[in-house]
Tab-separated table of C-alpha atoms in Angstrom:
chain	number	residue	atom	x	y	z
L	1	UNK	CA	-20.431	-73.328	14.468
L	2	UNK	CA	-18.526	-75.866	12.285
L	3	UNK	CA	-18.531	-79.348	14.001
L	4	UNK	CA	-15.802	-81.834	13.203
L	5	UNK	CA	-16.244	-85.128	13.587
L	6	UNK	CA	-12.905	-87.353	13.656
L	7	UNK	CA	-12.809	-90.853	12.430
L	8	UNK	CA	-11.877	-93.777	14.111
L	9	UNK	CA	-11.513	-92.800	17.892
L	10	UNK	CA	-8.497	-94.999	17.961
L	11	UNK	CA	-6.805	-96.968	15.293
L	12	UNK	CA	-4.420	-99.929	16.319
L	13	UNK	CA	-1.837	-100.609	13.889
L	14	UNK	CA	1.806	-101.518	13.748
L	15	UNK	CA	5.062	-99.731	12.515
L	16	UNK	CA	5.401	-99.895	8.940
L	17	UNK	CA	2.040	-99.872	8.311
L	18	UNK	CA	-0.220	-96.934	6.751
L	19	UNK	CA	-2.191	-95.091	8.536
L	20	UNK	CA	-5.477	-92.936	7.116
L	21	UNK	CA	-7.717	-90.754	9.562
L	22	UNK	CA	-10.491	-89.160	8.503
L	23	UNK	CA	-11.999	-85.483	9.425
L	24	UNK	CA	-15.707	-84.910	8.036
L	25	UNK	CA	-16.602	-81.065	9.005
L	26	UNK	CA	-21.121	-80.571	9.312
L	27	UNK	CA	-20.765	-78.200	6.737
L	28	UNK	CA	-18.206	-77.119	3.723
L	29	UNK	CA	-15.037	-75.267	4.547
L	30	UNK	CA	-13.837	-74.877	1.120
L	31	UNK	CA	-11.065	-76.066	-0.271
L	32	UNK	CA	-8.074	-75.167	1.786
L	33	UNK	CA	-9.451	-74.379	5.825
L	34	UNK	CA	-7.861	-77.100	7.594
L	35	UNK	CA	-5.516	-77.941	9.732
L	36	UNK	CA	-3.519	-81.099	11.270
L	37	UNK	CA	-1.717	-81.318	14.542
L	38	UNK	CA	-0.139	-84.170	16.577
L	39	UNK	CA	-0.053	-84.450	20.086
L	40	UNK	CA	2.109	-86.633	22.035
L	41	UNK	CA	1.676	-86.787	26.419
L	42	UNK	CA	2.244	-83.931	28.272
L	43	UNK	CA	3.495	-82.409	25.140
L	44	UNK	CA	2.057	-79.382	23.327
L	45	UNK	CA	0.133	-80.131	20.014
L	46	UNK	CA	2.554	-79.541	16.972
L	47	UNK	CA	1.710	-78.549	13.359
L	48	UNK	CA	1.417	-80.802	10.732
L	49	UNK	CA	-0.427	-79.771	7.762
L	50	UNK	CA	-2.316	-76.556	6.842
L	51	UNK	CA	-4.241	-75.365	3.917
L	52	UNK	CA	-5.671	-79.349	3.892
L	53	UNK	CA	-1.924	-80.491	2.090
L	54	UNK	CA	0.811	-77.997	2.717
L	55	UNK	CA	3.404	-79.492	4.996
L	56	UNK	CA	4.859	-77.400	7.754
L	57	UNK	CA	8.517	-76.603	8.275
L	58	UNK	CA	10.401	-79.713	9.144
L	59	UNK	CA	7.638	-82.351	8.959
L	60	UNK	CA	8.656	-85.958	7.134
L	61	UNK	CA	7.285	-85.987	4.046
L	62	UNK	CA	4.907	-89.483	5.334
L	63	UNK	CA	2.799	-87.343	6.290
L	64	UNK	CA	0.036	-86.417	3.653
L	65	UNK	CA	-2.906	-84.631	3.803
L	66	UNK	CA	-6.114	-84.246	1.332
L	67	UNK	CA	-9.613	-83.633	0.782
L	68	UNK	CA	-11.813	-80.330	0.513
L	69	UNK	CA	-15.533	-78.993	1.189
L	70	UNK	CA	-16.409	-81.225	4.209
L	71	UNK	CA	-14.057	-84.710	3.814
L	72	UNK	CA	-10.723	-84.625	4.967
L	73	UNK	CA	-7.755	-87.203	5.214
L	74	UNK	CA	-4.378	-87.441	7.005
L	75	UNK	CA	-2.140	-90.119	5.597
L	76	UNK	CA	0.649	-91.544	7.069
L	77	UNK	CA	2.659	-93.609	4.892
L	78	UNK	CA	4.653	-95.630	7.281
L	79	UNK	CA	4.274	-95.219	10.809
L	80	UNK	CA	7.474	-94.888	12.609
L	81	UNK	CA	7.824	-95.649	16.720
L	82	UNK	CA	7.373	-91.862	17.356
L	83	UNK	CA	4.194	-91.075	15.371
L	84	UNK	CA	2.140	-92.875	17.826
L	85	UNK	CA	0.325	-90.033	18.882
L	86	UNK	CA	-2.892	-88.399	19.320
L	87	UNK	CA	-4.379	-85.941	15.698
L	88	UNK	CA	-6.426	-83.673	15.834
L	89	UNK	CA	-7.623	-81.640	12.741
L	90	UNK	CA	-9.075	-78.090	12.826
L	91	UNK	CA	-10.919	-75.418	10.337
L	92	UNK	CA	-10.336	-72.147	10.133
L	93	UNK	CA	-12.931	-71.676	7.560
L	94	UNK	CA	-15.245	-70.121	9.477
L	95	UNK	CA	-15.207	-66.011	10.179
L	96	UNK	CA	-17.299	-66.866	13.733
L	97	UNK	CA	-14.906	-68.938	15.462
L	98	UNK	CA	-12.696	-71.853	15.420
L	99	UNK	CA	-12.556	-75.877	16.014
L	100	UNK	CA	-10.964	-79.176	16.426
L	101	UNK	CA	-12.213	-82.674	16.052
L	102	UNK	CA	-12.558	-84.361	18.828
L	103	UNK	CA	-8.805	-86.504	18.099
L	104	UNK	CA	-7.872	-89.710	16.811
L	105	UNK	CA	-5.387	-91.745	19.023
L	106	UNK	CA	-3.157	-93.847	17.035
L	107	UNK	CA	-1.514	-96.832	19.188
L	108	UNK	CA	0.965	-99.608	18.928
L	109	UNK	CA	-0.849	-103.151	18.112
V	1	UNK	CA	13.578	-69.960	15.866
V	2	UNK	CA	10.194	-68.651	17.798
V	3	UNK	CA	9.754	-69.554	21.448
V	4	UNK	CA	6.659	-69.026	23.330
V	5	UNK	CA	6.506	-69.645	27.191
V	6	UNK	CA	3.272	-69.653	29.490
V	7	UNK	CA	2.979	-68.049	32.868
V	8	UNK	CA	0.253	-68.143	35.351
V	9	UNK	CA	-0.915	-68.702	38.855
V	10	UNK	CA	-1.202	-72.345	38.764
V	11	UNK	CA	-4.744	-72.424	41.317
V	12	UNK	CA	-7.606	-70.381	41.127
V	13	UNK	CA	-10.728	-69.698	43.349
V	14	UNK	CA	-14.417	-70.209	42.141
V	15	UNK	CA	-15.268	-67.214	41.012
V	16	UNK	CA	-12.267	-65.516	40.630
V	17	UNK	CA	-10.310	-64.062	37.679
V	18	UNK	CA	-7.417	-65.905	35.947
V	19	UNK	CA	-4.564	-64.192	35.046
V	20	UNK	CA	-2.145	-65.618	32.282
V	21	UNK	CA	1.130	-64.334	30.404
V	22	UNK	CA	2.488	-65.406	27.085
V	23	UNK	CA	6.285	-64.266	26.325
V	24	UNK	CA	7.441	-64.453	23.176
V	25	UNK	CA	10.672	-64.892	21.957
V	26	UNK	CA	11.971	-65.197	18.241
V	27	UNK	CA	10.332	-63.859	14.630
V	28	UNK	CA	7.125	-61.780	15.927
V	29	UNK	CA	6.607	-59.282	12.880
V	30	UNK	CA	3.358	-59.668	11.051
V	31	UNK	CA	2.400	-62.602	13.204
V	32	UNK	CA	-1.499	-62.634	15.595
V	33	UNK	CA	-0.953	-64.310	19.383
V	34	UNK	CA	-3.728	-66.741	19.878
V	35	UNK	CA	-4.690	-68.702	23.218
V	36	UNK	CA	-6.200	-72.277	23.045
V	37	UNK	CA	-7.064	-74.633	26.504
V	38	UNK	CA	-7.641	-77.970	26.751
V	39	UNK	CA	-9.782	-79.504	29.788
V	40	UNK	CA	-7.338	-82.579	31.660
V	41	UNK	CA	-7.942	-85.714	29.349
V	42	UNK	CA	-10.267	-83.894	26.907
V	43	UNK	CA	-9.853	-81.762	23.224
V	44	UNK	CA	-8.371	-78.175	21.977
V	45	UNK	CA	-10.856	-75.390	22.423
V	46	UNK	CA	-10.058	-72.013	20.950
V	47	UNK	CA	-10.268	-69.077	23.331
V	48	UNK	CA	-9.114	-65.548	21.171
V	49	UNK	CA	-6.936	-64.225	19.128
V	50	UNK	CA	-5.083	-60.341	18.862
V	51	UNK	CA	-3.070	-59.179	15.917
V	52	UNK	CA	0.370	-56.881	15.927
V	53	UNK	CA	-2.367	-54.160	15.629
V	54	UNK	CA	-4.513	-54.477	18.722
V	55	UNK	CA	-7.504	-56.446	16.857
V	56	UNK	CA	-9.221	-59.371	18.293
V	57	UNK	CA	-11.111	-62.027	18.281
V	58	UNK	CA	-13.263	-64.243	20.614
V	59	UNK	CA	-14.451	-67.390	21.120
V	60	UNK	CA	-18.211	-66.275	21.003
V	61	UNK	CA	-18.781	-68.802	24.153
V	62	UNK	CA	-16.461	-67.766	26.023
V	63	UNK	CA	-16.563	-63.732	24.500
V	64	UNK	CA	-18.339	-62.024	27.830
V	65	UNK	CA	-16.068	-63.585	30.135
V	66	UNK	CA	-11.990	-63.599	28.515
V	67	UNK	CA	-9.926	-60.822	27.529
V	68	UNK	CA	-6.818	-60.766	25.774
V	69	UNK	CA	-4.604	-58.092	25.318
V	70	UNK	CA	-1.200	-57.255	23.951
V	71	UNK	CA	1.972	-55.919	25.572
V	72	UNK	CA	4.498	-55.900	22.597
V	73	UNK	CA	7.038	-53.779	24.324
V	74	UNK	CA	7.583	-56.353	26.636
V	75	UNK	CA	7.428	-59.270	23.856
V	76	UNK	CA	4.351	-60.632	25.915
V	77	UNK	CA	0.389	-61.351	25.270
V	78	UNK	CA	-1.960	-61.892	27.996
V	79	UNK	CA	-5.471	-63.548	28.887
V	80	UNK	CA	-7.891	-62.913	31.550
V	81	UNK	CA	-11.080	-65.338	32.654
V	82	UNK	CA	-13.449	-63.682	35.182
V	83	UNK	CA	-16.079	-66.025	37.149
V	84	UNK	CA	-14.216	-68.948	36.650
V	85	UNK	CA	-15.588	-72.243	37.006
V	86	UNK	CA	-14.153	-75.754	37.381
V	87	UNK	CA	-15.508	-76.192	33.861
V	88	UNK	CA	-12.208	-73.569	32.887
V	89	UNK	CA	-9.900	-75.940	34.774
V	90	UNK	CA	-7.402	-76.778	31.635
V	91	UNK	CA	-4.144	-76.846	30.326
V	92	UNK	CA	-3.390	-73.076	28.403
V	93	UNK	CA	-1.199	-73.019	25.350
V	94	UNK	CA	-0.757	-69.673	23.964
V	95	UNK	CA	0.652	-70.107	19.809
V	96	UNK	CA	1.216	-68.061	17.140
V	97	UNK	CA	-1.316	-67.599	14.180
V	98	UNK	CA	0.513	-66.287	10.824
V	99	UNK	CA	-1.797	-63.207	9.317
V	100	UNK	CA	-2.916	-63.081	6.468
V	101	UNK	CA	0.214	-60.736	5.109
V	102	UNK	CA	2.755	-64.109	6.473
V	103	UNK	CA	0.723	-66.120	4.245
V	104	UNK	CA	-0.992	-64.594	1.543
V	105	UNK	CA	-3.525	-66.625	1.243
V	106	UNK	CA	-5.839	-68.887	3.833
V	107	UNK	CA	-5.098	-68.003	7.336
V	108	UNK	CA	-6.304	-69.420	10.891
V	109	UNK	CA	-3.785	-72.498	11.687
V	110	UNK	CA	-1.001	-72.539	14.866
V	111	UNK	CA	2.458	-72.629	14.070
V	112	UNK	CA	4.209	-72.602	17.196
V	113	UNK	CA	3.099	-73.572	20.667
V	114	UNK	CA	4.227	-73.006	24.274
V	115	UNK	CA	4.293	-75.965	26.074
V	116	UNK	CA	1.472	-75.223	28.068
V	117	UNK	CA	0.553	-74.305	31.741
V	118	UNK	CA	-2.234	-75.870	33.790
V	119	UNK	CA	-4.766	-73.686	35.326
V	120	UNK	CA	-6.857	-75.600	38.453
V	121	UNK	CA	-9.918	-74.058	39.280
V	122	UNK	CA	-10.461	-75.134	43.451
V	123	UNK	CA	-11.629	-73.917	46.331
């Protein structure tokens, strides 16, 4: 099983400012595995980046992903009111099964 | 645009089996029907996956207990937990997984999600 390991638990910031989560995976899931979502409360978790940098359909292009093999980064440029959420990344590298990180919470300083 | 709406029973008995239904509305061709939970407060766990042809996949620690199965005809997917615990007391999303022939390339990430339907395992 491929553990991923999120990083901060919560990062405080303001709008405007940039925001940069990390995802470190316990072993390499090549170049292209993962996956970003956001969740917001008692919402459904919605897709934000796949293949580590592709953007899905309809998402501002602040959000940036990056990274390969086991170090992974989701980059919000700006943060805007309604991107205070919770992210969770996810690989889909491995055959067996697959995972999410345990979520970083971003929150209004 | 691709809707997908949870059903299920809302409270279930120790011990008992849960029952959940997926429909699916929208774009379905080529696409695999996926189930993922998520424990009140807590992360996304993967259950299972099935593809447009009847293949699946499982969660290997969850495998011996969860079934999921496919009902195209009636644009629906389903998922079955036997011996429940309160350890399977979650929130249910079933999504949509693009196969490999959507994307041609990597494959494994959600694109659409139902909004969810919580599942309370009481006595």
């Amino acid at each position: 099983e491929i553990v991923l390991t999120q990083s901060p638990g919560t990062l405080s910031l303001s709008p405007g400012e940039r925001a940069t989560l990390s995802c470190r995976a316990s072993r390499s899931i090549g170049s292209d595995y993962l996956a970003w979502y956001q969740q917001k409360p008692g919402q459904a978790p919605r897709l934000l980046i796949y293949g580590a940098s592709t953007r899905a359909t309809g998402i501002p292009d602040r959000f940036s992903g990056s990274g390969s093999g086991t170090d992974f980064t989701l980059t919000i440029s700006r943060l805007e009111p309604e991107d205070f959420a919770v992210y969770y990344c996810q690989q889909y590298g491995s055959s067996l099964m697959y995972t999410f990180g345990q979520g970083t919470r971003v929150e209004i300083k | 645009q691709v809707q997908l709406q949870e059903s299920g029973p809302g409270l279930v008995k120790p011990s008992e089996t849960l029952s959940l239904t997926c429909s699916v509305s929208g774009d379905s061709n080529n696409y695999y029907w996926t189930w993922i939970r998520q424990p009140p407060g807590k992360g996304l766990e993967w259950i299972a996956w099935i593809s447009y042809s009847g293949a699946t996949k499982y969660n290997p620690y969850l495998e011996s207990r969860v079934t999921i199965a496919l009902e195209m005809s009636k644009n629906q997917f389903s998922l079955e937990v036997t011996s429940v615990t309160a350890a399977d007391t979650a929130v249910y999303y079933c999504a949509r997984l693009p196969s490999p022939v959507v994307t041609r390339g990597s494959w494994g990430y959600f694109d659409y999600w139902g909004q969810g339907t919580l599942a309370t395992v009481s006595s």
